[in-house]
PDB file of C-alpha atoms in Angstrom:
ATOM      1  CA  MET K   1       0.000   0.000   0.000  1.00  0.00           C
ATOM      2  CA  TRP K   2       1.379   3.396  -0.952  1.00  0.00           C
ATOM      3  CA  PRO K   3       1.819   5.731   0.789  1.00  0.00           C
ATOM      4  CA  PRO K   4       2.411   3.740   3.955  1.00  0.00           C
ATOM      5  CA  PRO K   5      -0.297   4.401   6.550  1.00  0.00           C
ATOM      6  CA  THR K   6       2.254   5.933   8.923  1.00  0.00           C
ATOM      7  CA  GLY K   7       4.104   7.964   6.270  1.00  0.00           C
ATOM      8  CA  PRO K   8       3.410  11.358   4.781  1.00  0.00           C
ATOM      9  CA  ARG K   9       0.275  11.799   2.721  1.00  0.00           C
ATOM     10  CA  PRO K  10       0.349  13.928  -0.412  1.00  0.00           C
ATOM     11  CA  THR K  11      -1.992  16.848  -0.789  1.00  0.00           C
ATOM     12  CA  TRP K  12      -3.161  17.745  -4.270  1.00  0.00           C
ATOM     13  CA  ILE K  13      -4.162  21.258  -5.131  1.00  0.00           C
ATOM     14  CA  TRP K  14      -5.485  21.792  -8.630  1.00  0.00           C
ATOM     15  CA  ARG K  15      -6.076  25.156 -10.157  1.00  0.00           C
ATOM     16  CA  ARG K  16      -6.419  26.469 -13.651  1.00  0.00           C
ATOM     17  CA  ALA K  17      -3.256  28.377 -14.490  1.00  0.00           C
ATOM     18  CA  THR K  18      -4.187  29.612 -17.949  1.00  0.00           C
ATOM     19  CA  ARG K  19      -7.215  29.529 -20.147  1.00  0.00           C
ATOM     20  CA  PRO K  20      -7.424  27.861 -23.549  1.00  0.00           C
ATOM     21  CA  VAL K  21      -6.584  29.965 -26.575  1.00  0.00           C
ATOM     22  CA  VAL K  22      -9.689  30.759 -28.630  1.00  0.00           C
ATOM     23  CA  ASN K  23      -8.806  32.391 -31.938  1.00  0.00           C
ATOM     24  CA  ASP K  24     -11.203  34.760 -33.663  1.00  0.00           C
ATOM     25  CA  ALA K  25     -12.250  33.074 -36.941  1.00  0.00           C
ATOM     26  CA  GLU K  26     -12.134  36.288 -39.002  1.00  0.00           C
ATOM     27  CA  ARG K  27      -8.697  37.315 -37.688  1.00  0.00           C
ATOM     28  CA  THR K  28      -7.389  33.785 -38.183  1.00  0.00           C
ATOM     29  CA  ALA K  29      -8.486  33.760 -41.827  1.00  0.00           C
ATOM     30  CA  ALA K  30      -6.922  37.192 -42.345  1.00  0.00           C
ATOM     31  CA  LEU K  31      -3.667  36.088 -40.706  1.00  0.00           C
ATOM     32  CA  TYR K  32      -3.547  32.974 -42.883  1.00  0.00           C
ATOM     33  CA  ASP K  33      -4.219  34.990 -46.057  1.00  0.00           C
ATOM     34  CA  THR K  34      -1.547  37.525 -45.088  1.00  0.00           C
ATOM     35  CA  ALA K  35       1.013  34.793 -44.423  1.00  0.00           C
ATOM     36  CA  VAL K  36       0.287  33.140 -47.774  1.00  0.00           C
ATOM     37  CA  ALA K  37       0.570  36.471 -49.591  1.00  0.00           C
ATOM     38  CA  LEU K  38       3.937  37.254 -47.989  1.00  0.00           C
ATOM     39  CA  LEU K  39       5.559  33.829 -47.742  1.00  0.00           C
ATOM     40  CA  GLY K  40       3.821  31.701 -50.352  1.00  0.00           C
ATOM     41  CA  GLU K  41       1.409  28.834 -49.868  1.00  0.00           C
ATOM     42  CA  ASP K  42       4.235  26.288 -49.668  1.00  0.00           C
ATOM     43  CA  ARG K  43       5.529  27.943 -46.462  1.00  0.00           C
ATOM     44  CA  VAL K  44       2.187  28.264 -44.647  1.00  0.00           C
ATOM     45  CA  GLY K  45       0.230  25.388 -43.183  1.00  0.00           C
ATOM     46  CA  ARG K  46      -2.718  24.547 -41.009  1.00  0.00           C
ATOM     47  CA  LEU K  47      -2.672  22.207 -38.048  1.00  0.00           C
ATOM     48  CA  PRO K  48      -4.486  18.963 -38.892  1.00  0.00           C
ATOM     49  CA  ALA K  49      -6.373  19.089 -35.583  1.00  0.00           C
ATOM     50  CA  PRO K  50      -6.994  21.702 -32.891  1.00  0.00           C
ATOM     51  CA  PHE K  51      -4.090  22.220 -30.525  1.00  0.00           C
ATOM     52  CA  MET K  52      -5.248  21.673 -26.972  1.00  0.00           C
ATOM     53  CA  GLY K  53      -2.579  23.690 -25.222  1.00  0.00           C
ATOM     54  CA  ALA K  54      -3.107  26.634 -22.921  1.00  0.00           C
ATOM     55  CA  GLU K  55      -1.177  29.860 -23.194  1.00  0.00           C
ATOM     56  CA  ASP K  56      -1.166  33.209 -21.410  1.00  0.00           C
ATOM     57  CA  PHE K  57      -1.916  34.848 -24.782  1.00  0.00           C
ATOM     58  CA  SER K  58      -5.467  33.616 -24.178  1.00  0.00           C
ATOM     59  CA  TYR K  59      -5.964  36.509 -21.754  1.00  0.00           C
ATOM     60  CA  ILE K  60      -5.235  38.997 -24.549  1.00  0.00           C
ATOM     61  CA  LEU K  61      -7.659  37.236 -26.877  1.00  0.00           C
ATOM     62  CA  ARG K  62     -10.395  37.610 -24.252  1.00  0.00           C
ATOM     63  CA  GLU K  63     -10.058  41.389 -24.606  1.00  0.00           C
ATOM     64  CA  VAL K  64      -9.448  41.919 -28.334  1.00  0.00           C
ATOM     65  CA  PRO K  65     -10.132  39.722 -31.355  1.00  0.00           C
ATOM     66  CA  GLY K  66      -6.982  38.070 -32.645  1.00  0.00           C
ATOM     67  CA  SER K  67      -5.269  34.878 -33.600  1.00  0.00           C
ATOM     68  CA  MET K  68      -2.318  32.939 -32.273  1.00  0.00           C
ATOM     69  CA  ALA K  69      -0.188  31.099 -34.802  1.00  0.00           C
ATOM     70  CA  PHE K  70       2.911  28.942 -34.618  1.00  0.00           C
ATOM     71  CA  LEU K  71       6.116  30.053 -36.279  1.00  0.00           C
ATOM     72  CA  GLY K  72       8.135  27.202 -37.720  1.00  0.00           C
ATOM     73  CA  ALA K  73      11.796  27.753 -36.921  1.00  0.00           C
ATOM     74  CA  ARG K  74      13.310  24.298 -37.490  1.00  0.00           C
ATOM     75  CA  PRO K  75      16.688  24.712 -39.195  1.00  0.00           C
ATOM     76  CA  PRO K  76      16.763  23.827 -42.908  1.00  0.00           C
ATOM     77  CA  GLY K  77      17.810  20.251 -43.541  1.00  0.00           C
ATOM     78  CA  VAL K  78      16.718  18.954 -40.133  1.00  0.00           C
ATOM     79  CA  PRO K  79      13.903  16.398 -40.512  1.00  0.00           C
ATOM     80  CA  PRO K  80      10.972  17.023 -38.157  1.00  0.00           C
ATOM     81  CA  GLU K  81      11.479  13.682 -36.414  1.00  0.00           C
ATOM     82  CA  GLU K  82      15.085  14.640 -35.598  1.00  0.00           C
ATOM     83  CA  ALA K  83      14.386  18.159 -34.330  1.00  0.00           C
ATOM     84  CA  ALA K  84      14.481  18.678 -30.583  1.00  0.00           C
ATOM     85  CA  ASP K  85      11.253  19.653 -28.876  1.00  0.00           C
ATOM     86  CA  LEU K  86      10.559  23.377 -28.546  1.00  0.00           C
ATOM     87  CA  HIS K  87      11.187  23.413 -24.795  1.00  0.00           C
ATOM     88  CA  SER K  88      14.256  21.178 -24.890  1.00  0.00           C
ATOM     89  CA  ASN K  89      17.701  22.442 -23.955  1.00  0.00           C
ATOM     90  CA  LEU K  90      18.810  20.820 -27.225  1.00  0.00           C
ATOM     91  CA  ALA K  91      16.504  22.934 -29.408  1.00  0.00           C
ATOM     92  CA  VAL K  92      18.151  24.835 -32.257  1.00  0.00           C
ATOM     93  CA  PHE K  93      16.208  27.485 -34.144  1.00  0.00           C
ATOM     94  CA  ASP K  94      16.539  29.023 -37.583  1.00  0.00           C
ATOM     95  CA  GLU K  95      16.626  32.661 -36.503  1.00  0.00           C
ATOM     96  CA  ASP K  96      15.841  33.822 -40.055  1.00  0.00           C
ATOM     97  CA  ALA K  97      12.298  32.670 -39.305  1.00  0.00           C
ATOM     98  CA  LEU K  98      11.942  35.557 -36.845  1.00  0.00           C
ATOM     99  CA  ALA K  99      12.016  38.113 -39.671  1.00  0.00           C
ATOM    100  CA  ALA K 100       9.320  36.219 -41.563  1.00  0.00           C
ATOM    101  CA  GLY K 101       7.157  35.989 -38.445  1.00  0.00           C
ATOM    102  CA  ALA K 102       7.557  39.675 -37.647  1.00  0.00           C
ATOM    103  CA  ALA K 103       6.688  40.607 -41.248  1.00  0.00           C
ATOM    104  CA  VAL K 104       3.542  38.469 -41.212  1.00  0.00           C
ATOM    105  CA  TYR K 105       2.297  39.865 -37.906  1.00  0.00           C
ATOM    106  CA  ALA K 106       3.102  43.467 -38.903  1.00  0.00           C
ATOM    107  CA  ALA K 107       1.295  43.072 -42.234  1.00  0.00           C
ATOM    108  CA  ALA K 108      -1.688  41.419 -40.545  1.00  0.00           C
ATOM    109  CA  ALA K 109      -1.888  44.251 -37.989  1.00  0.00           C
ATOM    110  CA  LEU K 110      -1.747  46.898 -40.702  1.00  0.00           C
ATOM    111  CA  ARG K 111      -4.375  45.052 -42.699  1.00  0.00           C
ATOM    112  CA  ALA K 112      -6.682  44.808 -39.674  1.00  0.00           C
ATOM    113  CA  GLY K 113      -6.418  48.492 -38.845  1.00  0.00           C
ATOM    114  CA  PRO K 114      -7.098  49.996 -35.441  1.00  0.00           C
ATOM    115  CA  ALA K 115      -8.981  47.988 -32.834  1.00  0.00           C
ATOM    116  CA  PRO K 116     -12.659  48.910 -32.502  1.00  0.00           C
ATOM    117  CA  ALA K 117     -13.395  51.497 -29.804  1.00  0.00           C
ATOM    118  CA  GLY K 118     -13.952  49.908 -26.439  1.00  0.00           C
ATOM    119  CA  SER K 119     -12.050  46.697 -27.197  1.00  0.00           C
ATOM    120  CA  GLY K 120      -9.138  46.454 -24.811  1.00  0.00           C
TER     121      GLY K 120
END
């Protein structure tokens, strides 16, 4: 029997740390279209299934419509199955991807225009 009856007993405290990310459909479509226009369709993809992660960006999306996207930064020539996980100390990134990501988000923001009054 674990834990032993005379030993310490664990206490579990569960709390929600972050909320799920809920993208705005219109902003997501606009972001996708902007990325395709800037980078080409061969460099833009869609996830095959919803990503069930949580992220603090979700708090921003509760206040203003927007969309969170992933930026692929795997170095050229490294097969996906050989790339280290994003949060690994072995991860290596293609830093040229940062310029592409910044360009896509800047263009999407300019395309969207100012946020509606009272949002955020």
